[in-house]
Amino acid sequence: MEGTGLAELARILVLDAGYNTALVMAGSTVFGVAAGVIGCFTMLRRRSMISDAISHATLPGIALAFLCGLAVFGSGRNIVLLSTGAAATGVLGILAVHWIRERTRLGEDAAIGTVLSGFFGAGVVLMSHVQTLPAAGQAGLDGFLLGATATMTADEAVAITVASVLVMAATLALLRPFAAVCLDEHHASNLGLAVVTTDMVMTALLLLVVVTGLKTVGLILVIALVIIPPVTARFWTERLGVMLAISGLVGGGACYAGSAASAFWPDMPTGAVIVILAAMACAFSVAVAPVRGVVSRLVHARRFRRRVVLRQALLACSRGDRPDDDALRILRSAGLLGADAELTMRGHAKAAATASDWRLWELYLECYPERALATPEWGSRPIDEVLPADTVAELRARAGSG
Amino acid sequence: MTVQEFLVLDLPAILTAMLACVACSLVGSFLLLRRQALLADAVSHVVLPGIVGAVLVTGALTGVAIMAGALVAALVAVAAIELLRVFGRLEAGAAMGTVFTTMFAVGVAMLEWSDVAGGYIDARHVLFGSLETVLWMSPGDLATVPRQIVTLAVVLAVLAGLCGCFHKELAVSTFDPALAALLGFRPRLVSIALVTATGAAAVAAFEAVGSILVVAMFVGPPCVARMLTDRLSLQVWISVLVAAVAATAGYVLAAFGPGLYGSTNSLNAAGTIAVTVGILQVVSMLFAPRYGALSATRRRQSSQSATR
């Protein structure tokens, strides 16, 4: 029994568990990549939380579209119709946030909170009305809340794939203006870029991604897919291209694995699984990423402290003072202190070198006070590691003559 | 509708809604003035894994355990947000979005996996609230007052007491953190206390209105008050009043609104309360005497015609 379960999971993972499942997984993965890519720009533009307002604002649209479909076609379960409704109220939500921010004394946080809860409240009311109707197909609406790829049809998967590919193509085509506006708004506008228009296009693509992801991740958690992958990527790189690639990879990977899990355990809310997978990638990055990661920062801070204490201890020794216990411990672990608690030969040499280095740093402060004060490493590292060789040579010459 | 029905069904629901709205708006006023309204959004999501975790650990649905679990979750979330901001040099929104969506997803997954408390709380309750399930089984008997109402009353009393005792610290650290630090008010401690208060109000209101619509109660009434006044004490009183009115009006709309178009079903009360709050907000944003958008436009026009 266990064996067949694993075999089934493996078949799902290599897209061999039926046409429908393969389509759903492909669609979800492409969506994840698109969300990760557009999310990078949203994050760099400091607009991450606006997607929370957008996603919650889609609920009344979904319910209204369902009611319209029911009245006109006799059934409301059509992904294009529902997505159009979602996008319509999503746009209203964006406009409302903008209006509140610009025209009232309330800040953006209050605007987002207001739109998010007001629209969602209206959606909840409409949904509770829909539920009392004796119509078929309303059960499908629940999938929009927390995501349900297991019940997704082939048509829906195709629609999601097409929309995601469109978003990605548009983002890549507009890479340059987007990057310019995100990195330096004023410079971009000096170059003749229409910043407001670029922002509008960016927000429109964000809206499209959010609406596309409703069926996969659900409207409560879809914002995680435009926030968590870029945050993960941010820990690894400073370069935009690399960031887009990592973010797309994390988003796509989480959606691929999440929809596979959902095909295997159909009762699990797909959105929660996908978000947890993405969050695991994020937590891993926060811990071990090379420069910004927690481990690397702690190691770096420890090394820095050790280096400074060691230098101060050597300076104290060269002046004939006795360093404190902590410094003595570090001296001993560096092999500069003998068993008799006196400096070794190497320790004496190092103390002398540090003392002469220190004299050069003091001379630098005396001769070029402004430049010295602007040097953050002043006095904490050997001078020839920090300053250019000719400056050090000049200081040496002065020290020798003086 | 008989008096008996009203006492069993409607009165406890209205009381719950009113207490929840008032408790949240009390805390919300300070969050709004500190431009931290989204903290309410984040905290209301992260209490979910705390609640589910507490139920899993203790095996029962008791007020104290739930409150403790949720407060721990709120503080963990705030610490994680700070960690992301400091180490990743991220904007607050991105850090917040990462943490609260993750914790909410964990909460949802725990709910589905564990079948907590025999399905007492499921995803629908979390999203839409379950105001309709607050029943006073034998009206007049104080021993059977619903647990939710007791919890909310206690939380509201504590929060109101704290606001009363520490209004000076709250006010100064809200408007001028530097001065607060100089005066020895420890603004950081006040911030942490505010997060804790947000968590407590969110949990108490959670069972009634779910974890999304709570945001309407935190943000809405204080926004209305902010459009109407500049004075802190007036701001707090107006938002409490707005909260009470919106809760009552919203519930009445949900319970009796469908009767207007001949339906015997009722609407989701948490939703109608959020909508009522939203409508009050729109009205205040447009028509507030001094700061409303329309009165600002009119003032600009009249000053233009006066200079002509």
XYZ file of N, CA, C and O in Angstrom, chain A residues 110-236:
508
model
N -3.846 52.751 6.491
C -5.280 52.809 6.777
C -6.075 52.562 5.502
O -7.107 51.880 5.528
N -5.585 53.094 4.365
C -6.285 52.901 3.093
C -6.347 51.417 2.751
O -7.407 50.899 2.379
N -5.218 50.730 2.894
C -5.187 49.307 2.561
C -6.095 48.522 3.500
O -6.890 47.684 3.067
N -6.017 48.813 4.808
C -6.862 48.110 5.773
C -8.339 48.323 5.492
O -9.143 47.394 5.551
N -8.705 49.564 5.161
C -10.104 49.890 4.885
C -10.615 49.116 3.675
O -11.656 48.454 3.730
N -9.864 49.189 2.567
C -10.308 48.550 1.325
C -10.370 47.036 1.506
O -11.347 46.379 1.140
N -9.318 46.503 2.097
C -9.240 45.055 2.326
C -10.455 44.550 3.083
O -11.150 43.624 2.645
N -10.779 45.209 4.207
C -11.844 44.668 5.045
C -13.219 45.017 4.498
O -14.133 44.193 4.547
N -13.369 46.212 3.942
C -14.671 46.609 3.410
C -15.087 45.740 2.233
O -16.205 45.203 2.196
N -14.173 45.576 1.266
C -14.486 44.763 0.088
C -14.683 43.301 0.494
O -15.582 42.631 0.000
N -13.808 42.822 1.365
C -13.935 41.417 1.761
C -15.270 41.203 2.480
O -15.942 40.193 2.263
N -15.651 42.178 3.323
C -16.934 42.091 4.016
C -18.079 41.995 3.019
O -18.957 41.133 3.148
N -18.047 42.860 1.987
C -19.095 42.818 0.962
C -19.084 41.451 0.274
O -20.144 40.864 0.009
N -17.885 40.922 0.009
C -17.778 39.611 -0.623
C -18.375 38.522 0.253
O -19.085 37.643 -0.237
N -18.099 38.608 1.566
C -18.618 37.594 2.487
C -20.143 37.626 2.509
O -20.807 36.584 2.486
N -20.705 38.842 2.513
C -22.164 38.970 2.501
C -22.729 38.333 1.239
O -23.671 37.534 1.284
N -22.143 38.662 0.078
C -22.632 38.117 -1.184
C -22.496 36.592 -1.212
O -23.387 35.887 -1.678
N -21.361 36.106 -0.681
C -21.167 34.653 -0.665
C -22.219 33.975 0.198
O -22.709 32.892 -0.129
N -22.566 34.628 1.345
C -23.559 34.002 2.212
C -24.918 34.011 1.526
O -25.740 33.134 1.751
N -25.132 34.999 0.638
C -26.366 35.007 -0.149
C -26.329 33.889 -1.197
O -27.294 33.147 -1.367
N -25.177 33.762 -1.889
C -25.031 32.726 -2.926
C -25.318 31.351 -2.337
O -25.972 30.511 -2.956
N -24.848 31.136 -1.107
C -24.998 29.815 -0.519
C -26.436 29.421 -0.278
O -26.749 28.242 -0.198
N -27.316 30.435 -0.138
C -28.714 30.096 0.115
C -29.440 29.762 -1.184
O -30.571 29.321 -1.152
N -28.784 29.985 -2.332
C -29.439 29.718 -3.609
C -29.432 28.223 -3.887
O -28.472 27.532 -3.571
N -30.490 27.724 -4.494
C -30.539 26.289 -4.780
C -29.830 25.936 -6.087
O -30.287 25.093 -6.823
N -28.713 26.608 -6.395
C -28.058 26.368 -7.681
C -26.864 25.450 -7.526
O -26.222 25.409 -6.474
N -26.543 24.751 -8.581
C -25.377 23.875 -8.547
C -24.118 24.700 -8.815
O -24.172 25.763 -9.399
N -22.993 24.173 -8.403
C -21.725 24.795 -8.786
C -21.197 25.808 -7.797
O -20.067 26.259 -7.910
N -21.995 26.188 -6.760
C -21.482 27.199 -5.846
C -20.378 26.641 -4.948
O -19.584 27.393 -4.407
N -20.334 25.313 -4.841
C -19.279 24.718 -4.016
C -17.909 25.081 -4.589
O -16.948 25.243 -3.860
N -17.831 25.241 -5.922
C -16.568 25.589 -6.561
C -16.024 26.930 -6.085
O -14.834 27.183 -6.152
N -16.921 27.790 -5.586
C -16.474 29.126 -5.174
C -15.560 29.065 -3.955
O -14.678 29.895 -3.800
N -15.791 28.075 -3.088
C -14.961 27.975 -1.886
C -13.492 27.802 -2.237
O -12.613 28.238 -1.501
N -13.227 27.147 -3.380
C -11.848 26.943 -3.807
C -11.102 28.246 -4.011
O -9.876 28.292 -3.924
N -11.841 29.332 -4.282
C -11.180 30.616 -4.504
C -10.617 31.198 -3.222
O -9.823 32.119 -3.241
N -11.073 30.683 -2.069
C -10.628 31.275 -0.810
C -9.263 30.739 -0.394
O -8.358 31.508 -0.064
N -9.117 29.420 -0.384
C -7.852 28.857 0.082
C -7.164 28.008 -0.984
O -6.204 27.318 -0.716
N -7.666 28.062 -2.208
C -7.017 27.346 -3.297
C -7.406 25.893 -3.328
O -7.470 25.228 -2.294
N -7.711 25.403 -4.529
C -8.049 23.987 -4.660
C -7.685 23.572 -6.076
O -8.474 23.738 -6.996
N -6.473 23.090 -6.258
C -6.097 22.671 -7.608
C -6.675 21.304 -7.924
O -6.776 20.932 -9.076
N -7.055 20.543 -6.893
C -7.534 19.186 -7.135
C -8.829 19.189 -7.935
O -9.094 18.273 -8.705
N -9.642 20.252 -7.755
C -10.920 20.287 -8.467
C -10.851 21.112 -9.744
O -11.869 21.436 -10.330
N -9.617 21.485 -10.145
C -9.488 22.360 -11.302
C -9.718 21.568 -12.592
O -9.286 20.437 -12.725
N -10.422 22.185 -13.541
C -10.643 21.499 -14.816
C -9.525 21.859 -15.795
O -8.749 22.776 -15.571
N -9.476 21.104 -16.918
C -8.430 21.338 -17.918
C -8.546 22.738 -18.503
O -7.532 23.437 -18.681
N -9.780 23.194 -18.767
C -9.970 24.538 -19.328
C -9.408 25.604 -18.397
O -8.749 26.553 -18.826
N -9.698 25.425 -17.091
C -9.212 26.405 -16.109
C -7.690 26.430 -16.102
O -7.070 27.492 -16.061
N -7.088 25.234 -16.157
C -5.625 25.164 -16.149
C -5.040 25.858 -17.370
O -4.046 26.587 -17.269
N -5.671 25.669 -18.529
C -5.176 26.321 -19.745
C -5.287 27.841 -19.606
O -4.348 28.588 -19.930
N -6.432 28.309 -19.085
C -6.620 29.752 -18.911
C -5.545 30.323 -17.994
O -4.968 31.391 -18.269
N -5.233 29.613 -16.906
C -4.216 30.080 -15.962
C -2.851 30.130 -16.634
O -2.099 31.105 -16.488
N -2.541 29.083 -17.426
C -1.245 29.060 -18.105
C -1.121 30.245 -19.061
O -0.107 30.945 -19.068
N -2.161 30.460 -19.859
C -2.105 31.546 -20.846
C -1.911 32.890 -20.151
O -1.032 33.682 -20.519
N -2.704 33.136 -19.102
C -2.600 34.425 -18.409
C -1.214 34.599 -17.795
O -0.615 35.688 -17.877
N -0.665 33.523 -17.209
C 0.656 33.632 -16.572
C 1.736 33.912 -17.605
O 2.636 34.732 -17.383
N 1.643 33.221 -18.765
C 2.643 33.446 -19.811
C 2.562 34.891 -20.300
O 3.587 35.547 -20.508
N 1.340 35.405 -20.423
C 1.158 36.801 -20.840
C 1.844 37.748 -19.861
O 2.569 38.664 -20.257
N 1.595 37.529 -18.567
C 2.197 38.407 -17.557
C 3.713 38.356 -17.649
O 4.397 39.387 -17.625
N 4.238 37.129 -17.790
C 5.700 37.007 -17.836
C 6.261 37.682 -19.067
O 7.272 38.387 -19.004
N 5.605 37.477 -20.222
C 6.083 38.093 -21.455
C 6.066 39.610 -21.321
O 7.049 40.294 -21.665
N 4.967 40.158 -20.782
C 4.873 41.610 -20.627
C 5.953 42.118 -19.689
O 6.600 43.144 -19.946
N 6.189 41.386 -18.580
C 7.197 41.830 -17.617
C 8.584 41.834 -18.254
O 9.351 42.792 -18.088
N 8.897 40.773 -18.996
C 10.228 40.704 -19.594
C 10.387 41.777 -20.672
O 11.454 42.381 -20.815
N 9.301 42.044 -21.433
C 9.377 43.074 -22.465
C 9.607 44.448 -21.849
O 10.276 45.304 -22.431
N 9.043 44.659 -20.634
C 9.134 45.973 -19.991
C 10.213 45.999 -18.907
O 10.186 46.852 -18.025
N 11.141 45.054 -18.989
C 12.148 44.911 -17.939
C 12.894 46.219 -17.679
O 13.064 46.634 -16.535
N 13.312 46.887 -18.774
C 14.137 48.086 -18.599
C 13.403 49.221 -17.891
O 13.895 49.725 -16.877
N 12.217 49.628 -18.406
C 11.514 50.700 -17.672
C 11.169 50.300 -16.236
O 11.307 51.132 -15.321
N 10.751 49.054 -16.023
C 10.417 48.628 -14.666
C 11.641 48.760 -13.761
O 11.558 49.304 -12.662
N 12.776 48.250 -14.239
C 13.984 48.285 -13.428
C 14.365 49.730 -13.127
O 14.700 50.078 -11.996
N 14.270 50.603 -14.150
C 14.655 52.004 -13.958
C 13.791 52.652 -12.886
O 14.295 53.319 -11.980
N 12.472 52.437 -12.957
C 11.575 53.075 -11.995
C 11.798 52.514 -10.594
O 11.788 53.248 -9.598
N 12.037 51.195 -10.505
C 12.214 50.586 -9.184
C 13.521 51.017 -8.536
O 13.592 51.202 -7.328
N 14.564 51.142 -9.324
C 15.870 51.395 -8.727
C 16.073 52.875 -8.433
O 16.655 53.232 -7.414
N 15.643 53.759 -9.334
C 15.796 55.189 -9.075
C 14.727 55.964 -9.835
O 14.880 56.286 -11.016
N 13.665 56.258 -9.100
C 12.504 56.909 -9.699
C 12.858 58.241 -10.361
O 12.457 58.519 -11.486
N 13.665 59.068 -9.662
C 13.958 60.405 -10.185
C 14.823 60.332 -11.421
O 14.603 61.044 -12.403
N 15.811 59.430 -11.370
C 16.665 59.243 -12.539
C 15.822 58.783 -13.726
O 15.981 59.293 -14.843
N 14.886 57.855 -13.459
C 14.034 57.340 -14.534
C 13.223 58.470 -15.153
O 13.099 58.567 -16.378
N 12.693 59.354 -14.304
C 11.858 60.416 -14.855
C 12.733 61.437 -15.599
O 12.321 62.012 -16.600
N 13.986 61.619 -15.160
C 14.902 62.489 -15.900
C 15.225 61.916 -17.274
O 15.479 62.661 -18.221
N 15.243 60.578 -17.357
C 15.531 59.945 -18.646
C 14.335 60.029 -19.587
O 14.391 59.547 -20.711
N 13.238 60.595 -19.103
C 12.073 60.742 -19.958
C 11.068 59.622 -19.828
O 10.156 59.496 -20.632
N 11.213 58.779 -18.785
C 10.255 57.695 -18.587
C 9.013 58.234 -17.892
O 9.115 59.066 -16.996
N 7.862 57.762 -18.310
C 6.626 58.150 -17.641
C 6.449 57.260 -16.417
O 5.997 56.127 -16.522
N 6.847 57.795 -15.243
C 6.859 56.977 -14.033
C 5.446 56.531 -13.664
O 5.212 55.370 -13.325
N 4.488 57.463 -13.767
C 3.118 57.135 -13.361
C 2.552 56.021 -14.237
O 1.953 55.057 -13.743
N 2.785 56.131 -15.551
C 2.284 55.100 -16.459
C 2.940 53.753 -16.171
O 2.279 52.708 -16.138
N 4.256 53.782 -15.970
C 4.965 52.534 -15.667
C 4.396 51.885 -14.415
O 4.174 50.669 -14.379
N 4.141 52.711 -13.392
C 3.564 52.182 -12.152
C 2.203 51.557 -12.418
O 1.875 50.509 -11.865
N 1.407 52.225 -13.285
C 0.074 51.702 -13.568
C 0.159 50.353 -14.277
O -0.582 49.426 -13.941
N 1.080 50.250 -15.230
C 1.233 48.978 -15.944
C 1.664 47.886 -14.968
O 1.151 46.762 -14.979
N 2.598 48.265 -14.074
C 3.093 47.306 -13.090
C 1.943 46.823 -12.194
O 1.795 45.626 -11.940
N 1.119 47.768 -11.729
C -0.010 47.402 -10.873
C -1.004 46.539 -11.644
O -1.579 45.592 -11.088
N -1.203 46.846 -12.936
C -2.130 46.051 -13.739
C -1.624 44.606 -13.845
O -2.406 43.650 -13.720
N -0.310 44.448 -14.065
C 0.242 43.091 -14.147
C 0.105 42.377 -12.807
O -0.191 41.179 -12.750
N 0.309 43.122 -11.715
C 0.145 42.541 -10.384
C -1.282 42.051 -10.191
O -1.520 40.934 -9.709
N -2.241 42.884 -10.618
C -3.653 42.513 -10.515
C -3.924 41.238 -11.305
O -4.593 40.318 -10.834
N -3.349 41.174 -12.522
C -3.555 40.002 -13.374
C -3.012 38.741 -12.702
O -3.658 37.686 -12.716
N -1.825 38.876 -12.087
C -1.236 37.722 -11.405
C -2.106 37.287 -10.233
O -2.358 36.097 -10.033
N -2.574 38.276 -9.459
C -3.401 37.941 -8.291
C -4.657 37.206 -8.734
O -5.017 36.169 -8.177
N -5.315 37.710 -9.780
C -6.543 37.083 -10.255
C -6.250 35.680 -10.784
O -6.999 34.734 -10.552
N -5.115 35.547 -11.491
C -4.736 34.234 -12.035
C -4.521 33.217 -10.919
O -4.830 32.036 -11.069
N -3.968 33.697 -9.796
C -3.613 32.771 -8.734
C -4.755 32.397 -7.820
O -4.598 31.554 -6.937
N -5.919 33.041 -8.006
C -7.027 32.814 -7.067
C -7.383 31.331 -6.963
O -7.570 30.797 -5.884
N -7.452 30.662 -8.112
C -7.899 29.273 -8.107
C -6.803 28.356 -7.531
O -7.089 27.330 -6.938
N -5.544 28.744 -7.736
C -4.450 27.884 -7.292
C -4.163 28.062 -5.807
O -4.104 27.095 -5.051
N -3.942 29.308 -5.402
C -3.505 29.563 -4.031
C -4.648 30.080 -3.165
O -4.610 29.945 -1.950
N -5.656 30.672 -3.782
C -6.753 31.227 -3.009
C -6.491 32.681 -2.668
O -5.346 33.104 -2.553
N -7.567 33.451 -2.489
C -7.356 34.901 -2.387
C -6.772 35.325 -1.050
O -6.204 36.404 -0.940
N -6.880 34.492 -0.038
C -6.325 34.897 1.256
C -4.798 34.840 1.207
O -4.105 35.670 1.781
N -4.271 33.836 0.507
C -2.835 33.600 0.590
C -2.098 33.928 -0.701
O -0.876 33.775 -0.772
N -2.824 34.386 -1.733
C -2.144 34.596 -3.014
C -1.042 35.646 -2.883
O -0.018 35.578 -3.564
N -1.216 36.590 -1.954
C -0.185 37.623 -1.822
C 1.140 37.030 -1.361
O 2.190 37.585 -1.619
N 1.069 35.880 -0.710
C 2.319 35.251 -0.273
C 3.207 34.943 -1.470
O 4.426 35.032 -1.396
N 2.590 34.604 -2.595
C 3.366 34.216 -3.783
C 3.997 35.421 -4.474
O 4.926 35.255 -5.259
N 3.490 36.642 -4.214
C 4.184 37.808 -4.772
C 5.098 38.445 -3.729
O 5.805 39.393 -4.033
N 5.083 37.946 -2.504
C 5.958 38.538 -1.478
C 7.095 37.597 -1.085
O 8.264 37.978 -1.071
N 6.762 36.326 -0.773
C 7.794 35.445 -0.205
C 8.924 35.123 -1.203
O 10.095 35.236 -0.835
N 8.633 34.747 -2.466
C 9.764 34.467 -3.366
C 10.729 35.645 -3.547
O 11.946 35.448 -3.456
N 10.234 36.880 -3.758
C 11.191 37.985 -3.849
C 11.994 38.202 -2.564
O 13.187 38.508 -2.628
N 11.341 38.049 -1.411
C 12.076 38.201 -0.149
C 13.181 37.145 -0.067
O 14.319 37.439 0.316
N 12.843 35.912 -0.476
C 13.848 34.845 -0.484
C 15.018 35.229 -1.385
O 16.186 35.122 -0.997
N 14.696 35.704 -2.590
C 15.745 36.045 -3.551
C 16.611 37.194 -3.045
O 17.826 37.225 -3.267
N 15.980 38.125 -2.322
C 16.690 39.313 -1.822
C 17.876 38.911 -0.930
O 18.859 39.625 -0.838
N 17.729 37.761 -0.248
C 18.800 37.358 0.664
C 20.025 36.839 -0.080
O 21.107 36.779 0.487
N 19.862 36.455 -1.347
C 20.976 35.837 -2.052
C 21.744 36.791 -2.934
O 22.894 36.544 -3.274
